[in-house]
Amino acid sequence: MPFVTTAKKKEIVVYKNGEAALKRILELVATCPKELHEKCFEVLLSGYVQREVGTSTPSAPAAHAQEIQHQVPPSESHIPESVLPRFKTMAKRLDVSPERLESLFDFNVDPFTLHAVTLPGKKNAERTRQVSLLAASRSYLATGSWSADWQEVKSLCVDHNCYDAKNHVVILKKGGSSLFKNIEPGKPIALSSEGKKEAEQLLKNIAEEGTT
């Protein structure tokens, strides 16, 4: 049965090889991403009809259809919806790409964690304070609170080989008096205004350098 459609002035137009053309169009549509099926079908069908009635060159619709076929939906972010607003705001404030900032965290676990990164600090005491700032940054993105969990800081210090069991509290108090509001063993470490600025600058520096 030939493929039938209407043209101008409501005349019935019967296209040669209409069924074969329609079958080929449907095959091409199937190769497109699902959400583009309708658009791809419209473009391909329009191109076929225009070619048959001679109102347009076949190359333009074909090129458009080919472009649609090769469109790939953007990868879905793993960032929780509750975190996304703070995440986007921070990325904009730090002037770093969201992809760079996202690469610092593992959003495949709940609650999300920090990826292994290279800290710029050279001394153990400096890295210990930087770990506390990063932990507080993760906490802010997760909950909106600029405070680092004591056990999380300890665990990260062990991971970064900068944990000094005997001097851990002394190190944080001595070098972080302007960064932290309080240093009490077992309690969350809240950041001061200066500490928040330092934490964001540290995130920015690490994000721009990339992760290891």
Tab-separated table of C-alpha atoms in Angstrom:
chain	number	residue	atom	x	y	z
A	1	MET	CA	0.000	0.000	0.000
A	2	PRO	CA	1.547	3.350	-1.011
A	3	PHE	CA	2.249	6.039	1.573
A	4	VAL	CA	-0.402	8.771	1.390
A	5	THR	CA	-0.445	12.307	2.734
A	6	THR	CA	-1.967	15.667	1.831
A	7	ALA	CA	-0.221	18.534	0.053
A	8	LYS	CA	-1.249	22.123	-0.628
A	9	LYS	CA	-4.831	22.795	-1.818
A	10	LYS	CA	-5.896	19.585	-0.018
A	11	GLU	CA	-4.837	17.427	-2.950
A	12	ILE	CA	-4.097	13.786	-2.147
A	13	VAL	CA	-0.507	12.925	-2.995
A	14	VAL	CA	0.667	9.334	-3.280
A	15	TYR	CA	4.413	8.896	-2.884
A	16	LYS	CA	6.317	6.164	-4.602
A	17	ASN	CA	8.025	3.706	-2.274
A	18	GLY	CA	6.233	5.371	0.641
A	19	GLU	CA	6.110	2.248	2.793
A	20	ALA	CA	9.816	1.556	2.327
A	21	ALA	CA	10.665	5.158	3.139
A	22	LEU	CA	8.519	5.118	6.267
A	23	LYS	CA	10.098	1.863	7.391
A	24	ARG	CA	13.575	3.354	6.936
A	25	ILE	CA	12.545	6.489	8.845
A	26	LEU	CA	11.338	4.399	11.776
A	27	GLU	CA	14.600	2.452	11.769
A	28	LEU	CA	16.566	5.708	11.944
A	29	VAL	CA	14.327	7.053	14.708
A	30	ALA	CA	15.049	3.939	16.780
A	31	THR	CA	18.755	4.823	16.796
A	32	CYS	CA	18.077	8.196	18.441
A	33	PRO	CA	17.846	8.734	22.211
A	34	LYS	CA	14.308	7.953	23.382
A	35	GLU	CA	13.481	11.535	24.309
A	36	LEU	CA	14.362	12.644	20.744
A	37	HIS	CA	12.230	10.054	18.906
A	38	GLU	CA	9.350	12.437	18.154
A	39	LYS	CA	11.584	15.266	16.944
A	40	CYS	CA	13.718	12.942	14.856
A	41	PHE	CA	10.627	11.430	13.226
A	42	GLU	CA	9.271	14.878	12.371
A	43	VAL	CA	12.547	15.982	10.809
A	44	LEU	CA	13.011	12.815	8.761
A	45	LEU	CA	9.400	12.711	7.582
A	46	SER	CA	9.477	16.399	6.679
A	47	GLY	CA	12.669	15.873	4.703
A	48	TYR	CA	11.154	12.974	2.806
A	49	VAL	CA	7.956	14.861	1.972
A	50	GLN	CA	9.832	17.989	0.900
A	51	ARG	CA	12.081	15.958	-1.328
A	52	GLU	CA	9.099	14.306	-2.995
A	53	VAL	CA	7.245	17.548	-3.659
A	54	GLY	CA	10.440	19.408	-4.585
A	55	THR	CA	10.035	22.256	-2.098
A	56	SER	CA	13.399	21.810	-0.478
A	57	THR	CA	16.752	20.228	-1.021
A	58	PRO	CA	17.129	16.895	0.790
A	59	SER	CA	20.482	17.750	2.292
A	60	ALA	CA	19.296	20.188	4.962
A	61	PRO	CA	16.749	17.907	6.697
A	62	ALA	CA	19.132	14.983	6.433
A	63	ALA	CA	21.892	16.955	8.086
A	64	HIS	CA	19.519	18.050	10.827
A	65	ALA	CA	18.406	14.467	11.404
A	66	GLN	CA	21.982	13.270	11.566
A	67	GLU	CA	22.736	15.942	14.146
A	68	ILE	CA	19.825	14.739	16.278
A	69	GLN	CA	20.935	11.121	15.991
A	70	HIS	CA	24.316	11.968	17.468
A	71	GLN	CA	23.016	14.025	20.356
A	72	VAL	CA	23.778	12.348	23.662
A	73	PRO	CA	21.752	13.215	26.744
A	74	PRO	CA	23.910	14.892	29.409
A	75	SER	CA	25.113	12.560	32.146
A	76	GLU	CA	23.007	12.680	35.264
A	77	SER	CA	24.605	14.147	38.327
A	78	HIS	CA	24.776	12.029	41.468
A	79	ILE	CA	24.469	15.091	43.696
A	80	PRO	CA	21.435	14.766	46.011
A	81	GLU	CA	18.683	17.319	45.337
A	82	SER	CA	18.937	18.641	48.885
A	83	VAL	CA	22.630	19.392	48.314
A	84	LEU	CA	22.422	20.764	44.771
A	85	PRO	CA	21.420	24.377	45.603
A	86	ARG	CA	24.344	24.842	48.024
A	87	PHE	CA	26.662	23.030	45.622
A	88	LYS	CA	25.769	25.292	42.681
A	89	THR	CA	26.019	28.418	44.802
A	90	MET	CA	29.438	27.429	46.114
A	91	ALA	CA	30.755	26.568	42.639
A	92	LYS	CA	29.635	29.992	41.391
A	93	ARG	CA	31.074	31.754	44.425
A	94	LEU	CA	34.426	29.984	44.013
A	95	ASP	CA	34.411	30.565	40.243
A	96	VAL	CA	35.137	26.914	39.491
A	97	SER	CA	33.236	24.607	37.177
A	98	PRO	CA	30.605	22.401	38.848
A	99	GLU	CA	32.335	19.368	37.332
A	100	ARG	CA	35.620	20.266	39.029
A	101	LEU	CA	33.967	20.775	42.382
A	102	GLU	CA	31.906	17.612	42.044
A	103	SER	CA	35.056	15.599	41.372
A	104	LEU	CA	36.222	16.235	44.945
A	105	PHE	CA	33.354	14.227	46.412
A	106	ASP	CA	31.994	10.705	46.141
A	107	PHE	CA	28.243	11.045	45.745
A	108	ASN	CA	27.741	7.312	45.186
A	109	VAL	CA	27.595	6.736	48.944
A	110	ASP	CA	25.216	8.159	51.549
A	111	PRO	CA	26.279	10.320	53.232
A	112	PHE	CA	28.685	11.419	50.515
A	113	THR	CA	32.370	11.591	51.311
A	114	LEU	CA	35.517	13.355	50.172
A	115	HIS	CA	37.633	11.743	47.476
A	116	ALA	CA	41.329	11.294	48.116
A	117	VAL	CA	43.011	14.610	47.304
A	118	THR	CA	46.497	16.024	47.518
A	119	LEU	CA	46.684	18.598	50.287
A	120	PRO	CA	48.942	21.617	49.646
A	121	GLY	CA	50.247	21.607	53.225
A	122	LYS	CA	53.772	20.261	53.798
A	123	LYS	CA	53.783	19.826	57.571
A	124	ASN	CA	51.533	17.467	59.526
A	125	ALA	CA	50.075	20.300	61.594
A	126	GLU	CA	49.164	22.267	58.481
A	127	ARG	CA	47.554	19.258	56.803
A	128	THR	CA	45.617	18.464	59.995
A	129	ARG	CA	44.032	21.913	59.904
A	130	GLN	CA	43.343	21.588	56.179
A	131	VAL	CA	41.638	18.247	56.765
A	132	SER	CA	39.380	19.932	59.342
A	133	LEU	CA	38.494	22.652	56.841
A	134	LEU	CA	37.638	20.101	54.153
A	135	ALA	CA	35.511	18.071	56.565
A	136	ALA	CA	33.626	21.224	57.531
A	137	SER	CA	33.124	22.075	53.847
A	138	ARG	CA	31.654	18.633	53.186
A	139	SER	CA	29.388	19.092	56.207
A	140	TYR	CA	28.229	22.478	54.907
A	141	LEU	CA	27.316	21.046	51.507
A	142	ALA	CA	25.517	18.127	53.142
A	143	THR	CA	23.682	19.914	55.950
A	144	GLY	CA	24.293	23.656	55.683
A	145	SER	CA	26.412	23.645	58.853
A	146	TRP	CA	30.065	24.751	58.743
A	147	SER	CA	31.248	22.235	61.338
A	148	ALA	CA	33.549	19.222	61.057
A	149	ASP	CA	32.734	15.943	62.755
A	150	TRP	CA	35.498	15.044	65.210
A	151	GLN	CA	35.736	11.401	64.161
A	152	GLU	CA	35.644	12.293	60.474
A	153	VAL	CA	38.577	14.684	60.977
A	154	LYS	CA	40.512	12.015	62.852
A	155	SER	CA	39.821	9.422	60.140
A	156	LEU	CA	40.846	11.801	57.343
A	157	CYS	CA	44.029	12.702	59.208
A	158	VAL	CA	44.901	9.006	59.365
A	159	ASP	CA	44.211	8.700	55.620
A	160	HIS	CA	46.508	11.657	54.909
A	161	ASN	CA	49.164	10.337	57.262
A	162	CYS	CA	49.096	13.457	59.414
A	163	TYR	CA	47.417	12.162	62.579
A	164	ASP	CA	49.433	12.796	65.718
A	165	ALA	CA	47.512	11.090	68.519
A	166	LYS	CA	49.392	12.832	71.323
A	167	ASN	CA	49.277	16.315	69.855
A	168	HIS	CA	46.092	16.265	67.766
A	169	VAL	CA	44.132	18.642	70.004
A	170	VAL	CA	47.137	20.884	70.634
A	171	ILE	CA	47.823	21.191	66.900
A	172	LEU	CA	44.256	22.257	66.155
A	173	LYS	CA	44.145	24.730	69.010
A	174	LYS	CA	47.559	26.243	68.398
A	175	GLY	CA	47.340	26.843	64.689
A	176	GLY	CA	43.598	27.110	64.261
A	177	SER	CA	42.567	29.658	66.873
A	178	SER	CA	41.402	32.036	64.153
A	179	LEU	CA	39.863	29.290	62.013
A	180	PHE	CA	37.837	27.326	64.554
A	181	LYS	CA	35.338	28.545	67.124
A	182	ASN	CA	35.954	25.608	69.412
A	183	ILE	CA	38.301	22.648	69.822
A	184	GLU	CA	36.910	20.091	72.235
A	185	PRO	CA	37.708	16.374	71.855
A	186	GLY	CA	34.734	14.413	70.604
A	187	LYS	CA	32.683	17.484	69.649
A	188	PRO	CA	32.058	19.025	66.188
A	189	ILE	CA	34.602	21.654	65.151
A	190	ALA	CA	32.722	24.810	64.135
A	191	LEU	CA	34.414	27.205	61.711
A	192	SER	CA	34.754	30.927	62.274
A	193	SER	CA	34.118	33.441	59.508
A	194	GLU	CA	37.810	33.354	58.626
A	195	GLY	CA	37.725	29.572	58.739
A	196	LYS	CA	34.891	29.471	56.194
A	197	LYS	CA	36.880	31.698	53.833
A	198	GLU	CA	39.959	29.510	54.255
A	199	ALA	CA	37.897	26.367	53.674
A	200	GLU	CA	36.423	27.674	50.427
A	201	GLN	CA	39.807	28.874	49.194
A	202	LEU	CA	41.250	25.434	49.938
A	203	LEU	CA	38.439	23.781	47.978
A	204	LYS	CA	39.007	26.152	45.079
A	205	ASN	CA	42.753	25.459	44.994
A	206	ILE	CA	42.289	21.686	45.099
A	207	ALA	CA	39.482	21.743	42.532
A	208	GLU	CA	41.568	23.765	40.101
A	209	GLU	CA	44.546	21.452	40.514
A	210	GLY	CA	42.424	18.306	40.157
A	211	THR	CA	42.204	15.172	42.251
A	212	THR	CA	44.608	12.289	42.570
